[in-house]
Coordinates of C-alpha atoms in Angstrom, one line a residue:
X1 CA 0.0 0.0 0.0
X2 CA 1.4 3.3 -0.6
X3 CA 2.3 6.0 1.7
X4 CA -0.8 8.7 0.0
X5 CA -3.3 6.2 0.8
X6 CA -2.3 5.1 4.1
X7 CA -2.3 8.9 5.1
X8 CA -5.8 9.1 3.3
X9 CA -7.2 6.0 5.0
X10 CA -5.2 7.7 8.2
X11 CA -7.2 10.9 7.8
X12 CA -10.5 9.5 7.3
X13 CA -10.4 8.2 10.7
X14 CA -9.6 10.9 12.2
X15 CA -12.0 13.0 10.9
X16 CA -14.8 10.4 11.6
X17 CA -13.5 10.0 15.4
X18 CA -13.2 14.5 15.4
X19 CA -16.7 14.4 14.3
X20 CA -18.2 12.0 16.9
X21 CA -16.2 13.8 19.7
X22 CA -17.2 17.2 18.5
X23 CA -21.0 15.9 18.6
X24 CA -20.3 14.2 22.2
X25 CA -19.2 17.9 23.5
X26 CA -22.1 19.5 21.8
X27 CA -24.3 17.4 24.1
X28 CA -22.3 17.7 26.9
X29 CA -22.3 21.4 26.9
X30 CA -26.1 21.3 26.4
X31 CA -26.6 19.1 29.2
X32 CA -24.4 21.1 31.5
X33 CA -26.3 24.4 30.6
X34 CA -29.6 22.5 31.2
X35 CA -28.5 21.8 34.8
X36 CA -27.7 25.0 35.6
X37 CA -31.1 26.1 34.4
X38 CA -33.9 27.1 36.8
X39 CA -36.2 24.1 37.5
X40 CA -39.8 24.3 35.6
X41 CA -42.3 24.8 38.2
X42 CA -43.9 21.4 39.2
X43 CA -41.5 19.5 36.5
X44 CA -41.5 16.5 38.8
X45 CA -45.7 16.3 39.3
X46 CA -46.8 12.9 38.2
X47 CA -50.2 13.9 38.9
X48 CA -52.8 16.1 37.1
X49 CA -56.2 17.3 36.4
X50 CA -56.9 17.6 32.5
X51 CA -60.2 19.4 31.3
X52 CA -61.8 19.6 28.0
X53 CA -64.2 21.9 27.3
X54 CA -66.1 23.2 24.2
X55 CA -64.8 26.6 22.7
X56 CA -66.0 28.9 20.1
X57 CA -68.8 26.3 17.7
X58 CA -71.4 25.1 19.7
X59 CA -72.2 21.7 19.4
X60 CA -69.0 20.9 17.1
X61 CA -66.8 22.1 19.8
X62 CA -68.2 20.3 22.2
X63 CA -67.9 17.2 20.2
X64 CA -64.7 17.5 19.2
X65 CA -63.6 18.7 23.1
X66 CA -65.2 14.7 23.1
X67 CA -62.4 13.3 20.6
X68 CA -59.5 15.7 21.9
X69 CA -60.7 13.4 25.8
X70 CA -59.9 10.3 23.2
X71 CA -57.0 10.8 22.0
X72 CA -55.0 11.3 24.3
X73 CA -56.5 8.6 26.2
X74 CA -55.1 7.0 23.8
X75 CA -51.7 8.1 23.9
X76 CA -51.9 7.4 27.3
X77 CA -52.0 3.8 26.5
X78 CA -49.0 4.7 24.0
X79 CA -46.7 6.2 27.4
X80 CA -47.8 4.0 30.2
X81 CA -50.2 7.2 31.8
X82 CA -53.1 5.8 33.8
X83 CA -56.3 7.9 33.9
X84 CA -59.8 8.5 35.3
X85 CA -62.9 10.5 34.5
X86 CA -63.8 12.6 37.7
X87 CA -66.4 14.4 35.8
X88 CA -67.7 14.2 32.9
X89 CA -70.9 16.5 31.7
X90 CA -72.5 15.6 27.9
X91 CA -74.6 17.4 25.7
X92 CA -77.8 16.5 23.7
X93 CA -75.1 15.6 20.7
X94 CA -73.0 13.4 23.0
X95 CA -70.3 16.1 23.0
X96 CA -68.9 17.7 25.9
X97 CA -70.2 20.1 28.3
X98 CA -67.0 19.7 30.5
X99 CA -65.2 16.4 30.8
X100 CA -61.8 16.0 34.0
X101 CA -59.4 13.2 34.2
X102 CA -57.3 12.7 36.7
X103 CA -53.9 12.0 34.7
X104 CA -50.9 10.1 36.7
X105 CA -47.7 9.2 34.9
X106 CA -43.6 9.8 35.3
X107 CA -43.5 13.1 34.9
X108 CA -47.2 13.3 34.0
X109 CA -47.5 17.6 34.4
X110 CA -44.5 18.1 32.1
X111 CA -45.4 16.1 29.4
X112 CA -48.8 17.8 29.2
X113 CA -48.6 21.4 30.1
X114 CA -47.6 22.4 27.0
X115 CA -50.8 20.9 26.0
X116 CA -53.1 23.4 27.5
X117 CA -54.6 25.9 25.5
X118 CA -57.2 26.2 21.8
X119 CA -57.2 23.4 19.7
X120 CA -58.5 24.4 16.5
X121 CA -60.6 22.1 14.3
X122 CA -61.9 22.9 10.6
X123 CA -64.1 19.6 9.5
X124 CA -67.5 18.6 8.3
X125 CA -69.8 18.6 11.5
X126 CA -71.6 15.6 12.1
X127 CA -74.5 17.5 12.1
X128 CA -73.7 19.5 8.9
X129 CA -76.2 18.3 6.5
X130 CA -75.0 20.3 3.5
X131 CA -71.3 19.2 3.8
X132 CA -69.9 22.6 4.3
X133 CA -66.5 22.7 6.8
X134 CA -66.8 25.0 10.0
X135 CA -64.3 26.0 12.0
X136 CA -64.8 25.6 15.5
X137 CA -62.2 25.1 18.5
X138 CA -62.2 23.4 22.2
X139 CA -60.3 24.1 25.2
X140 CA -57.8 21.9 27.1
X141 CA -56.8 22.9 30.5
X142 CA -54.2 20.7 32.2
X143 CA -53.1 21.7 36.0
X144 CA -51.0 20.1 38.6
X145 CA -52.7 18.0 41.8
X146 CA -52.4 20.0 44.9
X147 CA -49.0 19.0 46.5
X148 CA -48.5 17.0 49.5
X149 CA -46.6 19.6 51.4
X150 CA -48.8 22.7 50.4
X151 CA -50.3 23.8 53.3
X152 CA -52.9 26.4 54.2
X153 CA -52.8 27.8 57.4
X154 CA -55.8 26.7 59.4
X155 CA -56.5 30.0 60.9
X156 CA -56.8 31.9 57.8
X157 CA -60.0 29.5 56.7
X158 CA -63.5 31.1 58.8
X159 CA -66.1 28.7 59.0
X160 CA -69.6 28.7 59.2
X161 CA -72.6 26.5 59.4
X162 CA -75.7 26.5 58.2
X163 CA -78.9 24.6 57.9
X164 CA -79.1 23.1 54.1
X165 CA -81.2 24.7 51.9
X166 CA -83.4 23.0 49.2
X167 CA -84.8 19.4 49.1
X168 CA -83.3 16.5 50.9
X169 CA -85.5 15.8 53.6
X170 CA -86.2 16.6 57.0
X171 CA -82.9 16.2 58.6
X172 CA -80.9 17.8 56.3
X173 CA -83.3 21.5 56.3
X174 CA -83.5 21.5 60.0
X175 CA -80.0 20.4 61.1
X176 CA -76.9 23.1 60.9
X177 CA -75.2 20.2 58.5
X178 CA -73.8 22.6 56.1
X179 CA -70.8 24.2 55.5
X180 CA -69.4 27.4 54.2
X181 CA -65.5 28.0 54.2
X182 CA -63.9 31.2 53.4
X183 CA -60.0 31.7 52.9
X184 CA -59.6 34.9 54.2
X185 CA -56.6 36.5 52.7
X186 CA -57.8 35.6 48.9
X187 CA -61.4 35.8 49.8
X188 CA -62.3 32.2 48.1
X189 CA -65.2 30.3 49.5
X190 CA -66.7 27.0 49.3
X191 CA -70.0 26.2 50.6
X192 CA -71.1 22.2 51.0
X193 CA -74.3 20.6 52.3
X194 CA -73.6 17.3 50.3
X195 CA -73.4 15.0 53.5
X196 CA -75.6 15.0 56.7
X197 CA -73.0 15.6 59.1
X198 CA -71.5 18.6 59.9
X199 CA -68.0 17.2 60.2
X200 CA -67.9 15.4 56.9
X201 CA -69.1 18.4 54.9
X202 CA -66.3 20.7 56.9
X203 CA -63.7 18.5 55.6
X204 CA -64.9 18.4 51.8
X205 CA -65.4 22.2 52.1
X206 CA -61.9 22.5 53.4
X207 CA -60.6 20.1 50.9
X208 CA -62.2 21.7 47.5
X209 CA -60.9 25.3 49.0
X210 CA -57.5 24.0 49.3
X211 CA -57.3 23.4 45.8
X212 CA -58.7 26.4 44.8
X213 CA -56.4 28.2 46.8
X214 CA -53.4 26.5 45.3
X215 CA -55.0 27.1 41.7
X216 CA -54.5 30.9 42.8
X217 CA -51.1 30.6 43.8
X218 CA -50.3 28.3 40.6
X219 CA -51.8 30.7 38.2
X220 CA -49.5 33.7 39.5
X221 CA -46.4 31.5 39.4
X222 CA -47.2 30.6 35.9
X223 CA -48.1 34.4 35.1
X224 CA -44.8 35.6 36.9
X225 CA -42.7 33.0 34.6
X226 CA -43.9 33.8 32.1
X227 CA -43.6 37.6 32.5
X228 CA -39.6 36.9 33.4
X229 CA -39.0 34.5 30.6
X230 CA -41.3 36.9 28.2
X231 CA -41.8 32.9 26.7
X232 CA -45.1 33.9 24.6
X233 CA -45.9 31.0 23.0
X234 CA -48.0 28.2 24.8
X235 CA -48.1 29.2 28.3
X236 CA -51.1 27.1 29.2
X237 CA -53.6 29.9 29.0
X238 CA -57.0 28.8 27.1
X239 CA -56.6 31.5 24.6
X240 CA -53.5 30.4 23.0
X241 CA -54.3 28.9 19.8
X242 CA -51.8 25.7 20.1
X243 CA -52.6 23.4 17.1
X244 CA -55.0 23.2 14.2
X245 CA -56.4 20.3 12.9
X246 CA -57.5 20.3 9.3
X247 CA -59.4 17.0 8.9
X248 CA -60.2 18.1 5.1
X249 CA -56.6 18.0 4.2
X250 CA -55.4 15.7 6.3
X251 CA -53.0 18.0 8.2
X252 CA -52.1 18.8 11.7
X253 CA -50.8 22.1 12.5
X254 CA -48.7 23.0 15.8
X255 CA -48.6 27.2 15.5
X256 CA -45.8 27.4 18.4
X257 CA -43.1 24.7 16.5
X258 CA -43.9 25.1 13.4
X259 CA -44.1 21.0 12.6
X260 CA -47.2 19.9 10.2
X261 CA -47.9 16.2 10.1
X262 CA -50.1 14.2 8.1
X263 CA -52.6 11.8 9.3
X264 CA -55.4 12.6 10.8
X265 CA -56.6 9.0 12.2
X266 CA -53.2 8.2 13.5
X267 CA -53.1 11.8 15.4
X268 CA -56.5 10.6 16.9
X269 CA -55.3 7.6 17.7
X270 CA -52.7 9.7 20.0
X271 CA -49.3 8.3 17.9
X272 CA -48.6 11.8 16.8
X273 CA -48.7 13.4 20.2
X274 CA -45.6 12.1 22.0
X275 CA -44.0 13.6 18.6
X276 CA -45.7 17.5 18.7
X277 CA -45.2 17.6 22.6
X278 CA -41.0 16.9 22.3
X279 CA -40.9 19.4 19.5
X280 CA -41.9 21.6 21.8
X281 CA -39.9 20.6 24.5
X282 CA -36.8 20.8 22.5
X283 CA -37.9 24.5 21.0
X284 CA -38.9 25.8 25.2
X285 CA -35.2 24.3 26.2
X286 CA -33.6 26.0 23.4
X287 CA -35.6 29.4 24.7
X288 CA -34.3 29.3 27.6
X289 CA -30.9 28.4 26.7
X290 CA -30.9 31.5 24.4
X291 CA -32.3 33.9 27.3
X292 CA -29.9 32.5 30.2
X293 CA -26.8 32.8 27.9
X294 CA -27.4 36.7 26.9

């Protein structure tokens, strides 16, 4: 073999090896920056409440709230999730009035946060009968369980009781069984008269206003991030218009990433969605990157 192509074999090597260590530091150097990187709030919550709701197109968005509550029941079959239905309200279509789960899953909250927010659909309504495509959207709302160690302080809740009102029988009208409790500093209140005893409806009174407490305090941690990171694309507030879904051309449309797919049963069938939310992991990380290196 001669001495050029030994030297040429010589160099290809190197350059192969060069390029595999320059992409190893490239990683490391991301992965060292993304350590040093303020923790997302409630990154490690494995447990959430997702809500559907019908937006702008009456009955269509109602139904369609219905197939968003599918689909990514479906993907939670894809990702190992478990879920349940803690409410679930229909209309006269079979569409959504309001529909919860109670989502719980490694790192459940940060998978499906950036999931909150409009989801556009443009189709022919099942109950079109001129086959003309509306455009109508529905709202999904995704928020983090109350955590374990958040506490509100006992003597900021005032209490009082009250004799039920409305039909339920004797007992429950003429007995001081229900409750009202009022978190003073915010001013939320909660009044129960579910149960007959007193006891029982003070707990579930001071159980449902714990969680709307903490659904106070989340909301202005998520609206002070937000104002600090100036991060305007999907924050998790219902208006954001997060995706599109064009069922007449078969095309899904993420307006934060930029990514279009096609295939509108297998997005339904929730194999797209692992795919939409890590492009828009990868795009927030990059963000932030960007803004904690100027």
């Amino acid at each position: 073999m001669l001495a050029s192509e030994t030297d040429k074999e010589a160099r290809e090597i190197i350059e192969l090896e060069l390029s595999d260590v320059q992409a190893q530091k490239k990683q490391l150097e991301e992965e060292a920056l993304g350590m040093l990187l303020e923790p997302e709030p409630y990154a490690d919550c494995d447990r959430v409440t997702m809500t559907f709701l019908p937006g702008v197109g009456g009955s269509e968005s109602a139904l369609f709230a219905k197939d968003l509550k599918e689909m990514y029941e479906c993907y939670f079959g894809h990702v190992g999730f478990n879920s349940r239905v803690l409410q679930e309200l229909t209309d006269a279509n079979g569409g959504f009035k309001s529909c919860s789960l109670r989502v719980s899953g490694d790192c459940a909250y940060e998978n499906l946060i950036c999931e909150s927010g409009a989801h556009k659909v443009i189709r022919v309504p099942e109950t079109e009968t001129k086959g003309r495509l509306h455009s109508s959207a529905a709202i999904v709302i995704v928020l983090p369980e109350v955590p374990n160690n958040y506490v509100v302080n006992e003597k900021d809740i005032k209490y009082e009781f009250m004799r039920s009102g409305g039909a339920g029988g004797q007992h429950v009208n003429k007995t001081e069984s229900a409750c009202r409790a009022t978190h003073i500093p915010t001013g939320l209140s909660v009044h129960i008269q579910d149960e007959r005893q007193q006891d029982r409806n003070k707990i579930k009174a001071t159980s449902i206003l714990k969680e709307k407490v903490f659904r106070q305090h989340y909301e202005e941690v998520m609206a002070e991030r937000n104002r600090n990171r100036k991060l305007q694309r999907g924050t998790g507030d219902r208006s954001d218009k997060i995706r599109t879904y064009n069922f007449a051309a078969d095309r899904i449309s993420d307006h934060r990433t930029g990514v279009t797919l096609h295939g509108m049963e297998r997005m339904l069938a929730g194999e797209y969605v692992g795919q939409l939310i890590a492009a828009y992991q990868e795009m927030q990380q990059k963000e932030r990157m960007e803004q904690f290196l100027r």
